[in-house]
């Protein structure tokens, strides 16, 4: 009886430990980024189970914001797309990974420089997330359609004026559009010309910068594109935008390098071999997307440590970064992965072009932008004013003055 | 011994006497006990959020940090009445300036879509219900079911189908309209004056609201038809028979008998439309991809409220907007009450 009692007691003591061992790491993510977790599972299997929950892109970020705010239903690891990074980083609800026991900044030299800067809190420099992939900006163009219009690819790459001139020639000869939407050109110019260490919309002192010349240049060029009917007025990810790729409605699109992977896999696989990639026009280099993982600050210390080990694995383990690159075409944030011979391989969808070399070069030249909590608001104000310029004929100067006033009103609260 | 029995009896009596009022008490509380689940759930999930949002509307709160007292600041910020050209109140400048301000633009869009979608709903549902009531005997329920179908179909599915239909380049609506506009007869386009000959961009700011209003109208016209038909069926047939004997046409029966009798249902249906219109969210949100469309021409108050809360992380102002909207709904309902409520 004593022996049985002892066994029971031992089982009682061991139960929490056993339960802990089978307690999986909870990762919350969104489509396409969650594929990286699926790739990580077998590689990380020896270190623990991973429970993945996926929501649609917007729903995921809203759900995370709610969870972080209410401190309920918190996952251990939070997937964050760069558009939402500023808001989540500045919220103070994510763990500072630069502090012990994580000391994440020791990994910073191994990562693409601009992407680490994006995850740092403006007020105290806290590192609130780790980058796992990046989106170097690229110009994708339909080589066949350009040739039909008698336009050489090099004509697209000179100045912005050359790019628009090539578009006019395409329009005149084939009736096709140069790009899906003038606003993407505006966004690119705004992102490309930011001095390193500044934000897109705000300076270091949290003041809106709509009075900067780059805004006027971006708005004016977008206005010219719309005036000359060079854009198809398709909104990114709308049905028409997707159909436009399939039907060759436009000949170029500026986006992150990841778009080539999306085109090849599901957006327009039938156009395989017809697209090519290049650096952005006018010598511009810009970041277009990127994914991060963070840890809710409200978690217990032991869970945070477990979460950190997994994030560290995702971001800094060479085999993991290469697996994501090879299986998902997720461009690595780890510099060592970008040196792998795989980067030199031709990409069949791009007609055998070794385009990853272009993107590797771009990743070293992209300016480090400082994100701001109010970036989404400023972006929305800017989009509204740009629409008024493009659709309503509002003078650019007035639109920028109004944008500055509106954002300033929000900042002063 | 006798004394003991006597004491035992009196003790038993006293116990019984004590039991009786206890049972009475439990009987008195039993109804409250049975009804309490509703009140507890309502208090937790209905009343508490309501009161908390009223409380939060006087504070600045990003949802994470501490609440900071703001007084009426959130209301003032949401209304944004500073620097308005009040001297030009009766000119377009004033209203154009007001429309540039987020809260007022969203409210204006909501009222516009509400009016353009709701008014035709009732103008069509009323005669349609009358027609179904008087002319349809066989197959009335099946016909009614078809009209009711959009109301019970998933909004997301409906909106996605409409989104594809209104696609400028590849949509069915444009194919049909442009097909009619460019139809040729003996070398001329006889319908070109009525239909477009070039693709219509339904995403243009001046058209977005119309598309949203059309989808909302299409979705709810069946619902209102069901309401009016149900009310028509409760009107005593004697009234119509008497009118028929007196030689009243169907039109006069509709105008002079059915419509006055439908007044309570009109009040109810219009109140529902009013509240639904001012809370409109799903259709414009999905149709415009959550952006409100170009220049936020179809951004409704509910969408704006959500944006302020989640995008801007300003829960205090979002709560203030919610209460301002409540005032608008209350004002319109009171007006509707005054105009349409049956007077006993």
XYZ file of C-alpha atoms in Angstrom:
757
model
C 0.000 0.000 0.000
C 2.849 2.313 0.878
C 4.454 1.676 -2.457
C 1.232 2.455 -4.263
C 0.769 5.618 -2.255
C 4.294 6.681 -3.121
C 3.651 6.059 -6.800
C 0.496 8.107 -6.610
C 2.330 10.930 -4.864
C 5.115 10.838 -7.433
C 2.575 10.930 -10.227
C 0.900 13.886 -8.542
C 4.162 15.804 -8.362
C 5.163 14.878 -11.888
C 1.822 15.791 -13.435
C 2.450 19.514 -13.806
C 5.833 18.807 -15.368
C 4.332 16.287 -17.771
C 1.525 18.660 -18.589
C 4.101 21.409 -19.179
C 6.087 19.207 -21.530
C 3.017 18.551 -23.658
C 1.889 22.199 -23.478
C 2.540 23.497 -27.005
C 3.930 26.885 -27.905
C 1.024 29.013 -29.162
C 1.830 30.950 -32.314
C -0.659 33.380 -33.848
C -0.069 34.247 -37.479
C -1.741 35.180 -40.780
C -1.833 33.570 -44.234
C 1.507 33.232 -46.029
C 3.506 34.057 -42.891
C 1.965 30.978 -41.266
C 3.587 28.891 -44.010
C 6.915 29.695 -42.374
C 5.680 28.141 -39.135
C 4.675 25.012 -41.014
C 8.192 24.864 -42.463
C 9.646 25.389 -38.981
C 7.631 22.612 -37.328
C 9.729 19.616 -38.407
C 12.973 21.520 -37.869
C 11.917 22.553 -34.362
C 10.132 19.301 -33.447
C 12.837 18.115 -31.068
C 12.465 21.282 -28.969
C 8.696 21.305 -28.558
C 5.276 21.309 -30.142
C 3.877 24.335 -31.913
C 0.195 25.164 -31.956
C -0.528 27.484 -34.862
C -3.636 29.614 -35.153
C -4.184 31.582 -38.340
C -6.606 34.385 -39.086
C -7.035 36.538 -42.186
C -4.455 39.318 -42.428
C -6.556 42.194 -41.088
C -8.474 40.062 -38.582
C -5.246 38.671 -37.158
C -3.770 42.079 -36.439
C -7.008 43.382 -34.963
C -7.321 40.265 -32.823
C -3.742 40.651 -31.617
C -4.313 44.283 -30.792
C -7.388 43.356 -28.763
C -5.603 40.467 -27.026
C -2.610 42.629 -26.156
C -4.840 45.390 -24.851
C -7.101 43.198 -22.775
C -4.308 40.750 -21.851
C -6.607 37.836 -22.578
C -6.215 34.909 -24.981
C -2.612 35.892 -25.484
C -0.544 33.691 -27.775
C 3.124 33.103 -26.922
C 4.367 34.346 -30.270
C 2.707 37.099 -32.304
C 3.244 37.388 -36.068
C 3.324 41.030 -37.232
C 3.347 42.482 -40.726
C 5.396 45.657 -41.065
C 2.314 47.857 -41.696
C 1.098 47.106 -38.168
C 4.524 47.065 -36.584
C 4.658 50.728 -35.588
C 1.363 50.567 -33.763
C 2.170 47.372 -31.891
C 5.731 48.395 -31.081
C 4.658 51.775 -29.741
C 1.769 50.256 -27.756
C 4.186 49.040 -25.095
C 2.400 45.688 -24.985
C 5.294 43.769 -26.550
C 8.304 42.515 -24.642
C 11.569 44.425 -25.015
C 13.813 41.792 -26.563
C 16.969 43.879 -26.219
C 16.931 43.241 -22.461
C 18.184 40.136 -20.617
C 17.531 37.255 -20.749
C 16.985 37.692 -24.505
C 19.738 40.199 -25.413
C 18.422 40.152 -28.975
C 20.589 43.045 -30.134
C 23.578 40.687 -30.180
C 21.987 39.239 -33.339
C 21.569 42.653 -34.996
C 24.834 42.520 -37.011
C 23.647 39.239 -38.569
C 20.400 40.777 -39.808
C 19.624 43.179 -42.649
C 20.256 46.546 -40.949
C 17.173 48.512 -41.950
C 14.791 45.856 -40.702
C 16.080 45.857 -37.104
C 15.604 49.619 -36.939
C 11.952 49.178 -37.898
C 11.244 47.099 -34.795
C 12.708 49.575 -32.283
C 10.475 51.767 -30.156
C 10.989 55.456 -30.879
C 10.774 56.545 -27.248
C 13.385 54.291 -25.641
C 14.935 52.190 -28.418
C 13.403 48.966 -27.097
C 13.526 46.131 -29.637
C 9.974 44.796 -29.660
C 10.080 42.227 -32.462
C 12.512 40.213 -34.540
C 12.466 40.260 -38.353
C 12.100 36.925 -40.138
C 11.729 38.042 -43.744
C 12.009 41.273 -45.695
C 10.487 42.752 -48.842
C 13.063 44.576 -50.944
C 11.229 46.729 -53.473
C 11.470 45.695 -57.118
C 10.009 46.575 -60.492
C 8.294 43.652 -62.202
C 7.610 44.109 -65.900
C 6.096 42.118 -68.771
C 8.976 41.736 -71.202
C 6.776 40.452 -74.039
C 4.293 43.321 -73.833
C 7.054 45.918 -73.675
C 8.661 44.391 -76.748
C 5.356 44.477 -78.610
C 5.212 48.208 -77.912
C 8.820 48.709 -78.963
C 9.961 49.676 -75.487
C 13.260 48.369 -74.100
C 13.379 47.489 -70.403
C 16.214 49.985 -69.911
C 13.851 52.804 -70.847
C 11.916 52.124 -67.648
C 14.900 52.471 -65.384
C 16.276 55.940 -66.039
C 14.575 58.869 -64.368
C 10.894 59.005 -63.391
C 10.316 61.070 -66.535
C 11.804 58.211 -68.616
C 9.528 55.727 -66.860
C 6.455 57.808 -67.652
C 7.631 58.377 -71.249
C 7.936 54.596 -71.715
C 4.415 54.262 -70.304
C 3.053 56.799 -72.796
C 4.649 54.841 -75.638
C 3.082 51.585 -74.379
C -0.285 53.276 -74.035
C -0.114 54.789 -77.510
C 0.930 51.560 -79.225
C -1.023 48.915 -77.347
C -3.587 50.699 -75.191
C -2.218 48.896 -72.144
C -1.592 50.670 -68.873
C 1.860 51.342 -67.458
C 0.917 50.317 -63.909
C -2.169 49.306 -61.899
C -2.494 52.448 -59.796
C -0.816 55.840 -59.601
C -0.878 55.653 -55.815
C 1.686 52.818 -55.781
C 4.115 55.125 -57.603
C 3.460 57.823 -55.005
C 4.032 55.358 -52.160
C 7.271 54.166 -53.659
C 8.715 57.651 -54.060
C 7.792 58.495 -50.473
C 9.497 55.366 -49.143
C 12.549 55.541 -51.366
C 13.646 59.077 -50.624
C 13.571 59.021 -46.842
C 16.846 60.011 -45.201
C 18.124 57.136 -43.046
C 16.877 57.334 -39.463
C 13.732 59.315 -40.376
C 10.177 58.069 -40.762
C 8.022 58.111 -43.890
C 5.504 60.542 -42.437
C 7.096 61.760 -39.201
C 10.476 63.129 -38.224
C 12.391 62.211 -35.078
C 10.371 64.741 -33.095
C 7.077 63.123 -34.028
C 6.154 65.960 -36.388
C 4.431 65.254 -39.732
C 6.550 65.928 -42.803
C 4.025 66.579 -45.549
C 5.822 69.840 -46.261
C 8.919 67.934 -47.457
C 9.745 68.147 -51.211
C 9.496 64.359 -51.631
C 5.750 64.537 -50.942
C 5.261 67.183 -53.601
C 7.342 65.186 -56.101
C 5.398 61.991 -55.347
C 1.999 63.676 -55.632
C 2.947 65.509 -58.859
C 4.192 62.329 -60.537
C 1.069 60.422 -59.506
C -1.037 63.266 -60.896
C 0.817 63.081 -64.225
C 0.246 59.324 -64.391
C -3.480 59.758 -63.838
C -3.743 62.734 -66.184
C -2.080 60.770 -69.005
C -4.265 57.726 -68.209
C -1.225 55.561 -67.632
C -2.692 53.690 -64.657
C -5.551 51.201 -64.688
C -6.971 52.515 -61.363
C -6.914 49.013 -59.923
C -6.586 48.704 -56.167
C -3.974 46.193 -55.026
C -5.455 42.785 -54.167
C -8.861 43.658 -55.660
C -10.347 41.242 -58.215
C -9.458 43.545 -61.097
C -5.852 43.805 -59.994
C -5.559 40.003 -59.972
C -7.315 39.734 -63.345
C -5.062 42.481 -64.666
C -1.994 40.308 -64.067
C -3.614 37.377 -65.826
C -4.812 39.367 -68.815
C -1.813 41.653 -69.228
C -3.834 44.806 -68.554
C -0.691 46.606 -67.328
C 2.981 46.144 -68.126
C 4.715 46.982 -64.836
C 4.083 46.766 -61.119
C 6.255 48.011 -58.269
C 6.157 45.932 -55.140
C 8.152 43.765 -52.760
C 10.199 40.908 -54.200
C 7.661 38.548 -52.700
C 5.138 39.489 -55.387
C 7.058 37.362 -57.908
C 6.420 34.327 -55.689
C 2.713 35.164 -55.367
C 2.417 35.602 -59.134
C 4.099 32.276 -59.774
C 2.073 30.322 -57.240
C -1.495 31.589 -57.552
C -1.983 35.094 -58.944
C -0.946 34.498 -62.551
C 0.935 31.195 -62.934
C 0.022 31.074 -66.632
C 2.226 34.106 -67.289
C 5.322 32.090 -66.361
C 8.383 33.208 -68.280
C 6.818 36.495 -69.401
C 7.796 38.621 -66.401
C 11.204 40.046 -65.497
C 12.442 41.896 -62.428
C 14.701 44.906 -62.110
C 15.699 47.486 -59.558
C 13.235 50.303 -59.124
C 13.317 53.252 -61.555
C 15.333 56.400 -60.869
C 17.829 54.533 -58.673
C 15.266 54.167 -55.899
C 15.577 51.559 -53.173
C 12.634 50.909 -50.889
C 11.317 48.361 -48.457
C 7.970 46.838 -49.367
C 6.704 44.574 -46.656
C 8.448 42.395 -44.131
C 7.412 40.083 -41.310
C 8.259 40.073 -37.633
C 7.549 38.076 -34.513
C 7.105 39.497 -31.019
C 6.185 38.335 -27.514
C 3.338 39.765 -25.396
C 4.842 41.498 -22.365
C 2.014 40.255 -20.135
C 3.011 36.584 -20.443
C 4.648 34.746 -17.515
C 8.456 34.769 -17.634
C 8.827 31.060 -18.448
C 6.474 31.296 -21.424
C 8.275 34.392 -22.682
C 11.565 32.520 -22.589
C 10.099 29.588 -24.521
C 8.631 32.025 -27.052
C 11.973 33.794 -27.406
C 13.809 30.540 -28.136
C 11.407 29.864 -30.991
C 11.644 33.412 -32.372
C 15.409 33.267 -32.150
C 15.268 30.047 -34.135
C 12.990 31.557 -36.789
C 15.088 34.689 -37.204
C 18.670 33.556 -36.777
C 18.881 29.840 -37.556
C 20.489 29.488 -40.970
C 18.766 26.190 -41.818
C 15.371 27.698 -40.962
C 15.934 30.875 -42.981
C 17.155 28.838 -45.954
C 14.201 26.453 -45.695
C 11.810 29.428 -45.777
C 13.692 30.908 -48.727
C 13.737 27.670 -50.718
C 10.246 26.455 -49.932
C 8.317 29.713 -49.683
C 10.502 32.238 -51.497
C 10.468 34.325 -48.319
C 13.406 36.683 -48.723
C 15.626 36.133 -45.638
C 16.260 38.752 -42.984
C 19.405 36.823 -41.992
C 22.333 38.073 -44.019
C 24.125 34.704 -44.006
C 21.115 33.091 -45.714
C 21.280 35.723 -48.440
C 24.848 34.548 -49.223
C 23.716 30.985 -49.963
C 24.353 29.697 -53.519
C 20.575 29.242 -53.827
C 20.340 33.011 -54.314
C 22.167 32.690 -57.620
C 19.756 30.158 -59.103
C 17.561 31.240 -61.997
C 13.890 31.829 -61.267
C 11.773 29.977 -63.869
C 8.791 32.319 -63.484
C 11.048 35.240 -64.366
C 12.321 33.538 -67.528
C 15.346 32.083 -65.759
C 16.556 35.432 -64.457
C 18.675 35.131 -61.237
C 16.637 37.963 -59.742
C 17.452 37.195 -56.113
C 20.870 38.766 -56.696
C 19.139 42.037 -57.563
C 17.097 41.853 -54.388
C 20.164 41.043 -52.311
C 21.814 44.195 -53.564
C 18.653 46.191 -52.920
C 18.433 44.927 -49.346
C 21.806 46.449 -48.543
C 20.829 49.857 -49.922
C 17.362 50.333 -48.477
C 17.245 53.223 -45.988
C 16.390 52.387 -42.371
C 12.990 53.932 -41.710
C 11.773 54.784 -38.251
C 8.203 53.634 -37.748
C 5.676 55.687 -35.874
C 2.550 54.646 -33.999
C 0.544 57.108 -36.090
C 1.889 55.907 -39.459
C -1.392 54.142 -40.377
C -3.337 57.348 -39.677
C -0.901 59.502 -41.626
C -1.018 56.981 -44.463
C -4.783 57.123 -44.534
C -4.836 60.918 -44.510
C -2.268 60.946 -47.317
C -4.249 58.418 -49.360
C -7.398 60.519 -48.959
C -5.633 63.694 -50.077
C -3.949 61.898 -52.979
C -7.392 60.651 -54.069
C -8.647 64.228 -53.980
C -5.762 65.262 -56.219
C -6.209 62.355 -58.628
C -10.007 62.237 -58.722
C -11.110 65.697 -57.736
C -8.345 67.793 -59.270
C -7.373 69.351 -55.943
C -4.102 71.294 -56.245
C -1.169 69.339 -54.823
C -0.067 72.202 -52.581
C -3.514 72.446 -50.984
C -3.741 68.677 -50.546
C -0.392 68.526 -48.751
C -1.253 71.533 -46.595
C -4.523 69.869 -45.559
C -2.776 66.548 -44.890
C -0.232 68.306 -42.669
C -3.029 70.081 -40.774
C -5.087 66.921 -40.254
C -2.190 64.809 -39.033
C -0.898 67.618 -36.830
C -4.330 67.848 -35.186
C -4.154 64.129 -34.391
C -0.572 64.342 -33.124
C -1.361 67.211 -30.753
C -3.930 65.159 -28.891
C -44.864 12.391 30.037
C -47.979 14.370 29.031
C -45.969 17.487 29.388
C -43.242 16.057 27.169
C -45.832 15.111 24.463
C -47.354 18.522 24.773
C -43.974 20.117 24.340
C -43.208 17.812 21.443
C -46.472 18.800 19.714
C -45.911 22.476 20.311
C -42.363 22.133 19.007
C -43.701 20.408 15.880
C -46.278 23.159 15.458
C -43.664 25.764 15.879
C -41.426 24.063 13.243
C -44.360 23.898 10.824
C -45.128 27.507 11.568
C -41.535 28.389 10.790
C -41.487 26.315 7.605
C -44.535 28.005 6.124
C -43.158 31.506 5.792
C -39.835 30.097 4.497
C -41.688 28.357 1.641
C -43.528 31.590 1.000
C -40.260 33.460 0.768
C -38.783 30.920 -1.651
C -41.958 31.090 -3.765
C -41.669 34.841 -3.834
C -38.080 34.704 -5.056
C -38.529 31.820 -7.501
C -39.661 33.991 -10.479
C -36.702 36.298 -9.979
C -34.439 33.295 -9.826
C -35.831 31.929 -13.085
C -35.626 35.246 -14.870
C -32.213 36.119 -13.443
C -30.089 34.423 -16.181
C -31.326 36.972 -18.706
C -30.664 39.912 -16.393
C -27.244 38.629 -15.399
C -26.239 38.080 -19.021
C -27.716 41.434 -20.045
C -25.884 43.183 -17.205
C -22.557 41.600 -18.126
C -22.732 41.716 -21.916
C -25.227 44.526 -22.533
C -25.359 47.043 -19.750
C -21.741 46.965 -18.619
C -20.232 47.640 -22.083
C -22.841 50.357 -22.603
C -22.041 52.122 -19.359
C -18.317 51.545 -19.767
C -18.353 53.100 -23.250
C -20.201 56.125 -21.821
C -17.561 56.341 -19.092
C -14.633 55.897 -21.499
C -15.987 58.628 -23.779
C -14.821 61.150 -21.157
C -11.302 59.741 -21.028
C -8.364 59.396 -23.333
C -7.620 55.701 -23.630
C -5.572 53.765 -26.159
C -6.890 50.462 -24.884
C -3.623 49.523 -23.198
C -2.529 52.249 -20.816
C -4.287 54.057 -18.008
C -7.412 56.181 -18.527
C -6.748 59.927 -18.584
C -9.549 62.383 -17.865
C -10.507 64.338 -20.970
C -13.882 65.801 -20.049
C -15.769 66.687 -23.220
C -12.500 66.716 -25.192
C -13.288 63.561 -27.155
C -16.650 64.962 -28.214
C -15.078 68.270 -29.255
C -12.329 66.420 -31.143
C -14.804 64.153 -32.950
C -17.156 66.980 -33.914
C -14.231 69.157 -35.158
C -16.114 72.414 -35.469
C -13.066 74.703 -35.218
C -12.272 77.073 -38.101
C -15.538 76.423 -39.898
C -16.633 79.350 -42.105
C -19.858 79.972 -40.121
C -20.464 83.238 -41.953
C -20.922 81.203 -45.143
C -23.402 78.794 -43.566
C -25.857 79.148 -46.456
C -23.216 78.695 -49.156
C -21.634 75.536 -50.536
C -18.252 76.500 -49.057
C -19.438 75.830 -45.523
C -20.880 72.424 -46.364
C -17.887 71.444 -48.487
C -15.606 72.309 -45.577
C -17.826 70.374 -43.164
C -17.821 67.360 -45.486
C -14.008 67.372 -45.435
C -14.148 66.610 -41.689
C -14.161 62.903 -40.921
C -17.113 62.660 -38.529
C -19.391 64.815 -40.651
C -18.356 63.171 -43.901
C -19.093 59.726 -42.441
C -22.427 60.932 -41.045
C -23.305 62.589 -44.367
C -22.468 59.398 -46.256
C -24.515 57.337 -43.798
C -27.566 59.571 -44.149
C -27.222 59.704 -47.942
C -26.902 55.936 -48.336
C -29.645 55.412 -45.758
C -32.069 57.666 -47.599
C -31.248 56.454 -51.109
C -31.383 52.795 -50.054
C -34.332 52.926 -47.644
C -36.838 55.185 -49.350
C -37.141 53.014 -52.495
C -37.262 49.933 -50.241
C -40.539 51.099 -48.748
C -41.869 52.666 -51.949
C -41.445 49.327 -53.695
C -42.201 46.988 -50.774
C -45.610 48.564 -50.072
C -47.192 48.136 -53.534
C -45.374 44.825 -53.947
C -46.918 43.498 -50.736
C -50.321 44.787 -51.881
C -49.879 43.100 -55.248
C -48.873 39.800 -53.611
C -51.778 40.104 -51.176
C -54.461 40.810 -53.750
C -53.295 39.018 -56.900
C -51.267 36.062 -55.717
C -53.170 33.205 -54.218
C -51.214 30.242 -55.511
C -47.450 30.425 -55.064
C -47.573 33.525 -52.856
C -45.273 32.027 -50.243
C -42.806 30.776 -52.845
C -42.692 34.210 -54.488
C -42.304 35.865 -51.109
C -39.500 33.436 -50.289
C -37.609 34.520 -53.400
C -37.917 38.178 -52.382
C -36.837 37.279 -48.857
C -33.808 35.259 -49.986
C -31.324 38.194 -50.136
C -32.144 39.058 -46.527
C -31.172 35.641 -45.198
C -28.146 35.173 -47.466
C -24.698 35.789 -46.016
C -23.722 39.440 -46.481
C -20.135 38.627 -47.372
C -21.241 36.279 -50.153
C -23.690 38.854 -51.512
C -21.174 41.656 -51.463
C -18.452 39.599 -53.106
C -20.826 38.674 -55.930
C -21.799 42.329 -56.378
C -18.141 43.305 -56.267
C -17.452 40.972 -59.191
C -20.569 42.188 -61.017
C -19.564 45.859 -60.694
C -15.946 45.293 -61.735
C -15.141 48.053 -64.222
C -13.081 45.989 -66.635
C -14.520 42.513 -66.255
C -17.915 42.941 -64.569
C -21.287 41.703 -65.764
C -23.014 45.058 -65.197
C -20.601 46.901 -67.480
C -20.780 44.134 -70.093
C -24.555 44.437 -70.136
C -24.739 48.234 -70.096
C -21.980 48.783 -72.652
C -23.393 45.944 -74.761
C -26.730 47.765 -74.893
C -25.077 51.147 -75.429
C -22.996 49.941 -78.356
C -25.694 47.759 -79.908
C -25.867 48.603 -83.591
C -28.842 48.741 -85.869
C -28.278 49.734 -89.471
C -24.897 51.256 -88.614
C -26.155 53.426 -85.736
C -26.274 52.889 -81.984
C -29.921 53.597 -81.163
C -29.508 53.049 -77.404
C -26.315 55.097 -77.022
C -28.285 58.017 -75.549
C -29.574 55.794 -72.737
C -26.710 53.414 -71.995
C -22.942 54.015 -71.684
C -20.762 53.228 -74.658
C -17.565 53.073 -72.573
C -16.787 51.064 -69.448
C -18.118 52.705 -66.296
C -15.668 52.839 -63.394
C -17.974 52.049 -60.472
C -15.107 52.726 -58.077
C -15.154 56.446 -58.903
C -16.066 58.517 -55.847
C -19.316 59.809 -57.297
C -20.539 56.259 -58.015
C -19.421 54.289 -54.932
C -22.305 55.455 -52.744
C -24.829 54.522 -55.450
C -23.422 50.998 -55.667
C -23.560 50.567 -51.876
C -27.107 51.952 -51.752
C -28.189 49.596 -54.534
C -26.830 46.538 -52.711
C -28.524 47.594 -49.448
C -31.815 48.293 -51.248
C -31.698 44.911 -53.021
C -30.992 43.136 -49.751
C -33.764 44.628 -47.632
C -36.665 45.173 -50.031
C -37.807 41.562 -49.436
C -37.713 41.994 -45.678
C -39.985 45.023 -45.830
C -42.311 43.252 -48.249
C -42.721 40.434 -45.707
C -43.481 42.948 -42.959
C -46.120 44.763 -45.013
C -47.666 41.549 -46.297
C -47.975 40.217 -42.753
C -49.692 43.442 -41.711
C -52.017 43.396 -44.732
C -53.172 39.907 -43.798
C -54.381 41.168 -40.424
C -56.694 43.830 -41.927
C -60.312 42.586 -41.787
C -61.555 41.546 -45.231
C -64.946 43.139 -44.497
C -63.446 46.571 -45.040
C -62.264 45.693 -48.547
C -65.530 43.900 -49.368
C -67.556 46.922 -48.260
C -65.351 49.153 -50.404
C -65.754 46.817 -53.371
C -69.553 46.911 -52.966
C -69.317 50.690 -52.997
C -67.354 50.450 -56.263
C -63.887 51.358 -54.988
C -61.063 50.367 -57.317
C -58.074 48.371 -56.030
C -55.998 51.539 -56.098
C -58.516 53.415 -53.929
C -58.757 50.431 -51.592
C -54.959 50.542 -51.236
C -54.826 54.287 -50.648
C -57.869 54.686 -48.389
C -58.041 51.376 -46.508
C -54.751 49.479 -46.646
C -52.356 52.405 -46.159
C -54.083 53.903 -43.076
C -54.371 50.432 -41.559
C -50.677 49.823 -42.234
C -49.617 52.864 -40.270
C -48.394 50.961 -37.189
C -46.372 48.625 -39.402
C -45.052 51.592 -41.426
C -43.857 53.131 -38.186
C -42.183 49.892 -37.147
C -40.584 49.182 -40.557
C -39.309 52.740 -40.994
C -37.883 52.728 -37.477
C -36.024 49.515 -38.297
C -34.726 51.006 -41.557
C -33.655 54.132 -39.715
C -31.686 52.265 -37.086
C -30.255 49.806 -39.636
C -29.190 52.652 -41.948
C -27.431 54.554 -39.208
C -25.591 51.378 -38.188
C -24.743 50.376 -41.767
C -21.389 48.630 -41.842
C -21.053 45.263 -43.600
C -22.024 46.172 -47.161
C -19.874 49.319 -47.573
C -17.020 47.768 -45.592
C -16.709 44.709 -47.803
C -17.535 46.488 -51.065
C -14.783 49.046 -50.506
C -12.284 46.657 -48.939
C -12.617 48.436 -45.590
C -11.292 51.739 -46.970
C -14.588 53.492 -47.574
C -13.676 53.807 -51.261
C -11.893 56.609 -53.062
C -11.907 59.777 -50.899
C -13.854 57.687 -48.345
C -17.041 58.499 -50.243
C -18.796 55.413 -48.891
C -17.325 55.384 -45.395
C -20.241 55.194 -42.969
C -20.303 56.324 -39.346
C -19.949 52.745 -38.085
C -16.871 52.240 -40.284
C -15.401 55.516 -39.077
C -16.033 54.528 -35.471
C -14.208 51.228 -35.982
C -11.314 53.008 -37.683
C -10.902 55.467 -34.835
C -10.934 52.637 -32.281
C -8.753 50.075 -33.992
C -6.608 51.981 -36.515
C -6.051 55.064 -34.421
C -6.212 53.268 -31.064
C -8.391 56.078 -29.710
C -11.109 54.277 -27.785
C -12.251 57.391 -25.954
C -13.075 59.251 -29.165
C -14.609 56.105 -30.669
C -16.936 55.850 -27.660
C -17.804 59.532 -27.963
C -18.676 58.986 -31.644
C -20.870 56.033 -30.665
C -22.817 58.220 -28.237
C -23.113 61.033 -30.763
C -24.557 58.494 -33.182
C -26.950 57.360 -30.499
C -28.197 60.938 -30.246
C -28.701 61.085 -34.009
C -30.632 57.770 -33.995
C -32.730 58.968 -31.056
C -33.512 62.271 -32.791
C -34.579 60.598 -36.035
C -36.635 57.982 -34.186
C -38.403 60.730 -32.229
C -39.156 62.504 -35.499
C -40.462 59.287 -37.016
C -42.514 58.735 -33.872
C -44.047 62.175 -34.214
C -44.899 61.761 -37.884
C -46.013 58.155 -38.150
C -46.959 56.738 -34.781
C -50.702 55.956 -34.717
C -52.659 58.284 -32.504
C -55.148 56.461 -30.290
